[in-house]
Amino acid sequence: MVSNRGVVYMGPRKVEVQSIDFPKLVDPRGKKCEHGVILKVVTTNICGSDQHIYRGRFAAPEGMTLGHEITGEVVEVGRDVEFIKVGDLVSVPFNVACGRCRNCKERHTDICMNTNPDFPCGAYGFNLGGWPGGQTEYHMVPYADFQLLKFPDKDQAMERIHDLTLLSDILPTGYHGCVIAGVGTGSTVYIAGAGPVGRCAAASARLLGASAIIVGDVNQTRLQLVKKSGYETVDLTQDVPLADQIESILGVREVDCGVDAVGFEAHGHGKDAAEQPEAVLNDLMSVVRFGGGMGIPGIYTSPDLGGPTDLAKQGKLILDFGKAWIKSQFAMWGQCPVMKYHRLLMQAILGGRMDYLSEVTNIEFISLDQAPEAYRTFDQGAPKKFVIDPHNSTKKAA
């Protein structure tokens, strides 16, 4: 039997690379998955959502394998798989979706009704249905014919793997945030958060034709990366109101669209600002114009084990909703339904329409054994996107 190793959560700010069982075509409840495949993992990324778990802010059992951003080569297929073949190179949406329930049929694969017995939402490497994470050498994916995005040419895909590895989550998530906020030709957009999702949102706004793309954060090295990549920035550590900073860029104090790429671990404004989970949402209500839109793919959770207040610990926020109401703004929130976008984004990448993506995402490939240190570095705010290459596949391809 081929061995397998993975990144295992051992408690707040503690992860280990351990030997784990080789995957079987079986779901978390022991039911046979003849509709599934086993992948040899080519790349598996560390996500900001993994950091919520790493910090102990998103409930997860000790011993859980982490990771939900997976690209791999098919090495075994179940008897019910018709269209995915051994040897195919595929991208795995982080949402686990059956393709058979009402929500999946309506393209809401983020809220599949059958992959989590507790409530409609399944995902790898979270406490959402018991699906093991994919920061591993080998990984099982159910409902393969429905879920997997096959790359049309393996050699071409490996040449672009630094961009295509983002299709499992953060690129569709950033794009989704822009789409649901109404970003389009000539629009102006403020993106809260210069982490990997925020940077993908900036690249997505560019693809969608925005005329002005402004990214805000408190992390100086991330802001420098965004600025160097050709986007406008606002520094939220300054004691200058956000609207004033936007006005200094646009000449007006509001934008057409806003995207929350931060979520519930947001901080307020100022050099020593404390954590304030509703800060980004209130910012967007303030600086998005009358009739403008807000996309909120940033994670909010209930309960929030480390919330700064009793309300926050319950996942409850204090929002300036009256302002949003009188401004007739619209908003949409929740996980990204990756399958709604990943094929189109793959084609944009392969067609050379997003050649600017690599600069702003700033990927660093690492080995599986380097993952614990990468978690620590990412937790400290490094302006990188760490991508685990468990079999040294990217170097072999190069």
Short mmCIF file of C-alpha atoms in Angstrom, two decimals:
data_model
loop_
_atom_site.label_atom_id
_atom_site.label_comp_id
_atom_site.label_asym_id
_atom_site.label_seq_id
_atom_site.Cartn_x
_atom_site.Cartn_y
_atom_site.Cartn_z
CA MET A 1 0.00 0.00 0.00
CA VAL A 2 1.26 3.49 -0.90
CA SER A 3 1.95 5.65 2.16
CA ASN A 4 0.24 8.97 2.82
CA ARG A 5 1.08 12.01 4.94
CA GLY A 6 -0.83 15.16 5.77
CA VAL A 7 -0.99 18.38 7.77
CA VAL A 8 -2.93 17.65 10.97
CA TYR A 9 -4.52 20.18 13.34
CA MET A 10 -3.40 19.54 16.92
CA GLY A 11 -4.89 22.56 18.66
CA PRO A 12 -4.59 26.36 18.43
CA ARG A 13 -1.41 27.37 16.58
CA LYS A 14 -0.16 23.81 16.44
CA VAL A 15 -0.09 21.71 13.26
CA GLU A 16 2.00 18.65 12.48
CA VAL A 17 2.86 16.61 9.40
CA GLN A 18 1.84 13.06 10.24
CA SER A 19 1.45 9.69 8.58
CA ILE A 20 -2.25 9.20 7.86
CA ASP A 21 -4.35 6.50 6.24
CA PHE A 22 -4.28 6.19 2.48
CA PRO A 23 -7.69 7.40 1.24
CA LYS A 24 -10.43 4.97 0.33
CA LEU A 25 -13.55 5.44 -1.77
CA VAL A 26 -15.62 5.83 1.38
CA ASP A 27 -17.39 8.91 2.78
CA PRO A 28 -17.00 10.16 6.41
CA ARG A 29 -19.96 8.04 7.51
CA GLY A 30 -18.54 4.83 6.05
CA LYS A 31 -20.69 4.71 2.92
CA LYS A 32 -19.01 3.49 -0.27
CA CYS A 33 -18.21 6.27 -2.78
CA GLU A 34 -18.18 4.56 -6.15
CA HIS A 35 -18.80 8.02 -7.62
CA GLY A 36 -15.44 9.19 -6.22
CA VAL A 37 -11.79 9.25 -7.24
CA ILE A 38 -8.45 9.24 -5.46
CA LEU A 39 -5.96 11.94 -6.37
CA LYS A 40 -2.22 12.18 -6.16
CA VAL A 41 -2.03 15.76 -4.91
CA VAL A 42 -0.04 18.07 -7.17
CA THR A 43 -0.61 21.31 -5.26
CA THR A 44 -2.58 22.12 -2.11
CA ASN A 45 -2.65 25.67 -0.82
CA ILE A 46 -2.71 27.19 2.65
CA CYS A 47 -5.72 29.49 2.86
CA GLY A 48 -6.69 32.35 5.14
CA SER A 49 -9.64 30.19 6.17
CA ASP A 50 -7.14 27.60 7.42
CA GLN A 51 -5.72 30.37 9.59
CA HIS A 52 -9.09 30.78 11.34
CA ILE A 53 -8.78 27.14 12.37
CA TYR A 54 -5.07 27.46 13.17
CA ARG A 55 -5.78 30.35 15.56
CA GLY A 56 -8.54 28.42 17.30
CA ARG A 57 -11.25 30.75 16.05
CA PHE A 58 -13.14 28.24 13.91
CA ALA A 59 -14.22 25.11 15.74
CA ALA A 60 -12.36 22.00 14.56
CA PRO A 61 -11.50 18.67 16.22
CA GLU A 62 -7.91 17.89 17.06
CA GLY A 63 -6.56 15.30 14.66
CA MET A 64 -8.41 16.71 11.65
CA THR A 65 -6.46 16.89 8.39
CA LEU A 66 -6.37 20.46 7.11
CA GLY A 67 -6.69 21.95 3.65
CA HIS A 68 -9.35 22.59 1.03
CA GLU A 69 -7.51 24.08 -1.97
CA ILE A 70 -6.53 21.00 -3.97
CA THR A 71 -5.25 20.24 -7.47
CA GLY A 72 -4.32 16.67 -8.31
CA GLU A 73 -3.80 13.82 -10.74
CA VAL A 74 -6.37 11.02 -10.76
CA VAL A 75 -4.86 7.67 -9.76
CA GLU A 76 -8.02 5.64 -9.02
CA VAL A 77 -11.66 5.94 -10.08
CA GLY A 78 -14.83 4.39 -8.66
CA ARG A 79 -16.95 2.12 -10.82
CA ASP A 80 -19.65 4.81 -11.26
CA VAL A 81 -17.26 7.45 -12.60
CA GLU A 82 -17.74 7.81 -16.37
CA PHE A 83 -16.01 10.94 -17.59
CA ILE A 84 -12.97 11.44 -15.34
CA LYS A 85 -10.09 9.08 -16.14
CA VAL A 86 -6.90 7.92 -14.46
CA GLY A 87 -4.17 10.37 -15.40
CA ASP A 88 -6.43 13.43 -15.63
CA LEU A 89 -5.15 16.61 -13.95
CA VAL A 90 -8.03 18.28 -12.13
CA SER A 91 -8.97 21.18 -9.88
CA VAL A 92 -11.11 20.38 -6.83
CA PRO A 93 -13.73 22.93 -5.68
CA PHE A 94 -13.46 23.37 -1.92
CA ASN A 95 -17.25 22.98 -1.62
CA VAL A 96 -18.20 19.29 -1.37
CA ALA A 97 -21.31 19.03 -3.53
CA CYS A 98 -23.44 16.12 -4.68
CA GLY A 99 -24.86 17.61 -7.90
CA ARG A 100 -28.22 15.98 -7.16
CA CYS A 101 -30.00 18.11 -4.56
CA ARG A 102 -32.12 21.18 -5.23
CA ASN A 103 -29.38 23.62 -4.26
CA CYS A 104 -26.71 22.00 -6.44
CA LYS A 105 -29.12 21.94 -9.40
CA GLU A 106 -29.64 25.68 -8.86
CA ARG A 107 -25.82 26.19 -8.92
CA HIS A 108 -25.63 26.80 -5.16
CA THR A 109 -22.94 24.15 -4.62
CA ASP A 110 -21.81 26.08 -1.52
CA ILE A 111 -24.94 24.89 0.30
CA CYS A 112 -25.28 21.28 -0.87
CA MET A 113 -28.02 19.52 1.06
CA ASN A 114 -26.47 16.05 1.09
CA THR A 115 -22.77 16.32 1.99
CA ASN A 116 -23.15 17.41 5.62
CA PRO A 117 -25.75 15.72 7.86
CA ASP A 118 -25.86 18.69 10.25
CA PHE A 119 -26.80 21.47 7.81
CA PRO A 120 -26.45 22.31 4.09
CA CYS A 121 -22.74 23.05 3.71
CA GLY A 122 -19.89 20.61 3.10
CA ALA A 123 -16.19 21.41 2.72
CA TYR A 124 -12.85 19.63 2.96
CA GLY A 125 -10.69 20.27 5.99
CA PHE A 126 -13.32 22.10 8.03
CA ASN A 127 -15.72 20.82 10.66
CA LEU A 128 -18.32 20.71 7.87
CA GLY A 129 -19.45 17.18 7.19
CA GLY A 130 -16.33 15.38 8.35
CA TRP A 131 -14.58 15.48 4.96
CA PRO A 132 -10.80 15.16 5.45
CA GLY A 133 -8.62 18.00 4.28
CA GLY A 134 -6.34 17.83 1.29
CA GLN A 135 -2.99 19.14 2.54
CA THR A 136 -1.85 15.59 1.95
CA GLU A 137 -0.04 13.40 -0.53
CA TYR A 138 -3.24 11.62 -1.61
CA HIS A 139 -6.88 12.67 -1.30
CA MET A 140 -10.37 11.29 -2.05
CA VAL A 141 -12.97 13.38 -3.90
CA PRO A 142 -16.61 12.21 -4.10
CA TYR A 143 -19.08 12.95 -6.92
CA ALA A 144 -16.11 13.26 -9.25
CA ASP A 145 -17.92 13.56 -12.59
CA PHE A 146 -19.91 16.49 -11.23
CA GLN A 147 -17.30 18.32 -9.18
CA LEU A 148 -13.93 18.05 -10.85
CA LEU A 149 -12.63 20.54 -13.39
CA LYS A 150 -10.37 18.71 -15.83
CA PHE A 151 -7.56 20.69 -17.40
CA PRO A 152 -7.61 20.12 -21.17
CA ASP A 153 -3.82 19.74 -21.55
CA LYS A 154 -1.66 18.50 -18.66
CA ASP A 155 1.61 20.00 -19.89
CA GLN A 156 0.01 23.37 -20.54
CA ALA A 157 -1.66 23.25 -17.13
CA MET A 158 1.62 22.52 -15.34
CA GLU A 159 3.18 25.52 -17.07
CA ARG A 160 0.39 27.67 -15.57
CA ILE A 161 0.03 25.79 -12.28
CA HIS A 162 1.00 28.85 -10.22
CA ASP A 163 -2.28 30.42 -11.41
CA LEU A 164 -4.44 27.34 -11.92
CA THR A 165 -3.84 26.17 -8.34
CA LEU A 166 -5.94 29.17 -7.25
CA LEU A 167 -9.08 27.83 -8.97
CA SER A 168 -10.03 25.59 -6.04
CA ASP A 169 -10.98 28.55 -3.85
CA ILE A 170 -9.44 32.00 -3.62
CA LEU A 171 -9.65 33.13 -7.24
CA PRO A 172 -13.33 32.15 -7.64
CA THR A 173 -13.99 33.57 -4.16
CA GLY A 174 -12.43 36.94 -5.01
CA TYR A 175 -14.23 36.95 -8.36
CA HIS A 176 -17.52 36.00 -6.69
CA GLY A 177 -17.15 38.89 -4.25
CA CYS A 178 -16.78 41.28 -7.18
CA VAL A 179 -19.64 39.79 -9.22
CA ILE A 180 -22.18 39.88 -6.40
CA ALA A 181 -21.12 43.46 -5.56
CA GLY A 182 -21.86 44.49 -9.15
CA VAL A 183 -18.32 45.19 -10.36
CA GLY A 184 -18.31 45.77 -14.11
CA THR A 185 -17.00 47.96 -16.89
CA GLY A 186 -15.97 51.36 -15.56
CA SER A 187 -17.03 50.77 -11.97
CA THR A 188 -15.07 51.84 -8.92
CA VAL A 189 -14.48 49.26 -6.17
CA TYR A 190 -13.10 49.21 -2.65
CA ILE A 191 -11.74 45.84 -1.50
CA ALA A 192 -11.25 45.40 2.23
CA GLY A 193 -8.28 43.12 2.87
CA ALA A 194 -4.95 42.68 1.07
CA GLY A 195 -4.59 38.99 1.90
CA PRO A 196 -4.67 36.38 -0.87
CA VAL A 197 -8.46 36.58 -1.36
CA GLY A 198 -8.38 40.38 -1.45
CA ARG A 199 -5.54 40.30 -3.95
CA CYS A 200 -7.47 37.81 -6.11
CA ALA A 201 -10.49 40.11 -5.84
CA ALA A 202 -8.36 42.99 -7.11
CA ALA A 203 -7.19 40.89 -10.06
CA SER A 204 -10.80 39.85 -10.69
CA ALA A 205 -12.03 43.45 -10.66
CA ARG A 206 -9.41 44.20 -13.29
CA LEU A 207 -10.65 41.29 -15.42
CA LEU A 208 -14.23 42.57 -15.03
CA GLY A 209 -13.25 46.03 -16.29
CA ALA A 210 -13.29 48.19 -13.15
CA SER A 211 -11.89 51.69 -13.70
CA ALA A 212 -10.52 52.10 -10.17
CA ILE A 213 -9.55 49.33 -7.75
CA ILE A 214 -8.69 50.34 -4.18
CA VAL A 215 -7.47 47.84 -1.57
CA GLY A 216 -7.39 48.61 2.16
CA ASP A 217 -5.47 46.86 4.95
CA VAL A 218 -3.42 47.39 8.09
CA ASN A 219 -0.57 45.16 6.89
CA GLN A 220 2.12 47.34 5.32
CA THR A 221 3.99 44.62 3.43
CA ARG A 222 0.79 43.39 1.83
CA LEU A 223 -0.19 46.94 0.86
CA GLN A 224 3.24 47.44 -0.71
CA LEU A 225 2.77 44.29 -2.80
CA VAL A 226 -0.66 45.45 -3.97
CA LYS A 227 0.63 48.94 -4.80
CA LYS A 228 3.59 47.51 -6.72
CA SER A 229 1.16 45.37 -8.73
CA GLY A 230 -0.68 48.46 -9.99
CA TYR A 231 -3.63 48.89 -7.65
CA GLU A 232 -4.54 51.81 -5.40
CA THR A 233 -4.26 51.31 -1.63
CA VAL A 234 -5.51 52.83 1.61
CA ASP A 235 -3.68 52.37 4.89
CA LEU A 236 -6.14 51.64 7.69
CA THR A 237 -3.52 52.22 10.39
CA GLN A 238 -3.65 55.94 9.61
CA ASP A 239 -5.87 58.22 11.66
CA VAL A 240 -7.48 59.40 8.44
CA PRO A 241 -11.10 58.42 7.75
CA LEU A 242 -11.52 55.84 5.01
CA ALA A 243 -13.78 58.16 3.00
CA ASP A 244 -11.08 60.86 3.08
CA GLN A 245 -8.50 58.42 1.73
CA ILE A 246 -10.87 57.30 -1.03
CA GLU A 247 -11.57 60.93 -1.91
CA SER A 248 -7.84 61.59 -2.25
CA ILE A 249 -7.74 58.87 -4.93
CA LEU A 250 -11.05 59.31 -6.76
CA GLY A 251 -12.05 62.88 -6.02
CA VAL A 252 -15.28 61.60 -4.47
CA ARG A 253 -15.90 59.95 -1.11
CA GLU A 254 -17.76 56.84 -2.27
CA VAL A 255 -17.28 53.86 -4.58
CA ASP A 256 -19.76 51.94 -6.70
CA CYS A 257 -18.99 48.55 -5.17
CA GLY A 258 -17.38 47.07 -2.05
CA VAL A 259 -15.93 43.64 -1.29
CA ASP A 260 -15.24 42.18 2.16
CA ALA A 261 -12.19 39.92 1.89
CA VAL A 262 -11.46 39.98 5.63
CA GLY A 263 -14.32 38.45 7.61
CA PHE A 264 -14.83 38.16 11.34
CA GLU A 265 -11.23 38.74 12.49
CA ALA A 266 -11.30 42.34 11.24
CA HIS A 267 -9.80 45.26 13.18
CA GLY A 268 -10.88 48.85 13.50
CA HIS A 269 -8.93 51.84 12.19
CA GLY A 270 -5.77 53.36 13.65
CA LYS A 271 -2.27 52.18 14.47
CA ASP A 272 -3.23 50.19 17.57
CA ALA A 273 -6.84 49.39 16.69
CA ALA A 274 -8.40 46.45 18.49
CA GLU A 275 -10.27 43.60 16.87
CA GLN A 276 -13.73 44.67 15.77
CA PRO A 277 -15.52 41.99 13.76
CA GLU A 278 -18.12 44.32 12.27
CA ALA A 279 -15.56 46.96 11.19
CA VAL A 280 -15.39 46.01 7.52
CA LEU A 281 -19.14 45.69 7.09
CA ASN A 282 -19.73 49.14 8.59
CA ASP A 283 -16.94 50.57 6.44
CA LEU A 284 -18.61 49.22 3.31
CA MET A 285 -21.98 50.62 4.32
CA SER A 286 -20.27 53.96 4.78
CA VAL A 287 -18.22 54.24 1.57
CA VAL A 288 -20.38 52.36 -0.96
CA ARG A 289 -22.60 54.84 -2.80
CA PHE A 290 -26.36 55.14 -2.61
CA GLY A 291 -27.69 52.21 -4.63
CA GLY A 292 -24.30 50.47 -4.69
CA GLY A 293 -23.52 46.86 -3.91
CA MET A 294 -21.49 44.85 -1.43
CA GLY A 295 -20.07 41.35 -1.86
CA ILE A 296 -19.21 39.59 1.41
CA PRO A 297 -17.32 36.32 0.85
CA GLY A 298 -15.22 36.91 4.00
CA ILE A 299 -16.02 34.28 6.64
CA TYR A 300 -18.33 35.02 9.58
CA THR A 301 -19.06 32.24 12.03
CA SER A 302 -21.22 31.34 14.98
CA PRO A 303 -19.91 30.69 17.49
CA ASP A 304 -16.63 32.59 17.33
CA LEU A 305 -14.64 30.96 20.11
CA GLY A 306 -12.18 33.84 20.46
CA GLY A 307 -14.49 36.79 19.81
CA PRO A 308 -13.55 40.03 21.59
CA THR A 309 -17.03 40.56 23.11
CA ASP A 310 -19.86 38.41 24.41
CA LEU A 311 -21.90 39.25 21.31
CA ALA A 312 -19.01 38.41 18.99
CA LYS A 313 -18.53 35.06 20.69
CA GLN A 314 -22.11 34.30 19.63
CA GLY A 315 -21.40 35.40 16.06
CA LYS A 316 -23.56 38.53 16.50
CA LEU A 317 -22.44 41.90 15.16
CA ILE A 318 -23.40 45.54 15.75
CA LEU A 319 -24.15 46.94 12.29
CA ASP A 320 -25.05 50.43 11.12
CA PHE A 321 -27.93 48.91 9.20
CA GLY A 322 -29.95 52.11 9.17
CA LYS A 323 -27.30 53.72 6.99
CA ALA A 324 -27.37 50.80 4.55
CA TRP A 325 -31.16 50.92 4.45
CA ILE A 326 -31.48 54.63 3.71
CA LYS A 327 -28.78 54.30 1.02
CA SER A 328 -30.75 51.50 -0.72
CA GLN A 329 -27.63 49.37 -0.91
CA PHE A 330 -27.68 45.68 -1.80
CA ALA A 331 -25.49 42.94 -0.39
CA MET A 332 -24.89 39.22 -0.73
CA TRP A 333 -22.81 37.03 1.54
CA GLY A 334 -21.75 33.43 2.05
CA GLN A 335 -19.30 30.92 0.64
CA CYS A 336 -18.41 31.07 -3.02
CA PRO A 337 -20.06 28.40 -5.23
CA VAL A 338 -16.74 27.61 -6.92
CA MET A 339 -18.24 25.57 -9.76
CA LYS A 340 -20.18 28.61 -10.94
CA TYR A 341 -16.93 30.29 -11.98
CA HIS A 342 -13.97 27.91 -12.13
CA ARG A 343 -14.24 26.85 -15.78
CA LEU A 344 -14.51 30.44 -17.05
CA LEU A 345 -11.59 31.53 -14.89
CA MET A 346 -9.53 28.56 -16.11
CA GLN A 347 -10.18 29.70 -19.67
CA ALA A 348 -9.21 33.26 -18.81
CA ILE A 349 -5.92 32.01 -17.37
CA LEU A 350 -5.14 29.63 -20.23
CA GLY A 351 -6.16 32.31 -22.72
CA GLY A 352 -3.64 34.78 -21.31
CA ARG A 353 -6.26 37.16 -19.91
CA MET A 354 -4.91 37.09 -16.34
CA ASP A 355 -1.15 37.14 -16.83
CA TYR A 356 -0.99 39.83 -14.12
CA LEU A 357 -2.35 37.41 -11.48
CA SER A 358 1.01 35.93 -10.44
CA GLU A 359 2.53 39.25 -9.44
CA VAL A 360 -0.17 40.19 -6.96
CA THR A 361 -0.71 36.69 -5.50
CA ASN A 362 3.03 36.17 -4.85
CA ILE A 363 3.02 32.38 -4.63
CA GLU A 364 5.76 30.43 -2.88
CA PHE A 365 5.90 26.67 -3.45
CA ILE A 366 6.90 24.65 -0.39
CA SER A 367 7.25 21.01 0.59
CA LEU A 368 4.80 19.22 2.85
CA ASP A 369 7.37 19.26 5.67
CA GLN A 370 7.61 23.05 5.43
CA ALA A 371 3.87 23.50 6.04
CA PRO A 372 3.97 24.04 9.84
CA GLU A 373 6.49 26.87 9.46
CA ALA A 374 4.46 28.34 6.58
CA TYR A 375 1.38 28.39 8.84
CA ARG A 376 3.36 30.39 11.39
CA THR A 377 4.71 32.79 8.79
CA PHE A 378 1.31 33.30 7.18
CA ASP A 379 -0.22 33.89 10.60
CA GLN A 380 2.25 36.75 11.07
CA GLY A 381 0.97 38.46 7.93
CA ALA A 382 3.49 37.46 5.26
CA PRO A 383 2.53 38.87 1.82
CA LYS A 384 2.68 35.42 0.23
CA LYS A 385 0.42 32.62 -0.89
CA PHE A 386 1.95 29.35 0.29
CA VAL A 387 1.35 26.38 -2.01
CA ILE A 388 2.33 22.91 -0.80
CA ASP A 389 3.83 20.65 -3.47
CA PRO A 390 3.90 17.26 -1.71
CA HIS A 391 5.49 15.29 -4.56
CA ASN A 392 7.81 17.98 -5.94
CA SER A 393 5.59 18.00 -9.03
CA THR A 394 6.10 21.63 -10.00
CA LYS A 395 9.88 21.37 -10.06
CA LYS A 396 9.71 18.12 -12.05
CA ALA A 397 7.42 19.82 -14.58
CA ALA A 398 9.74 22.83 -14.84
#
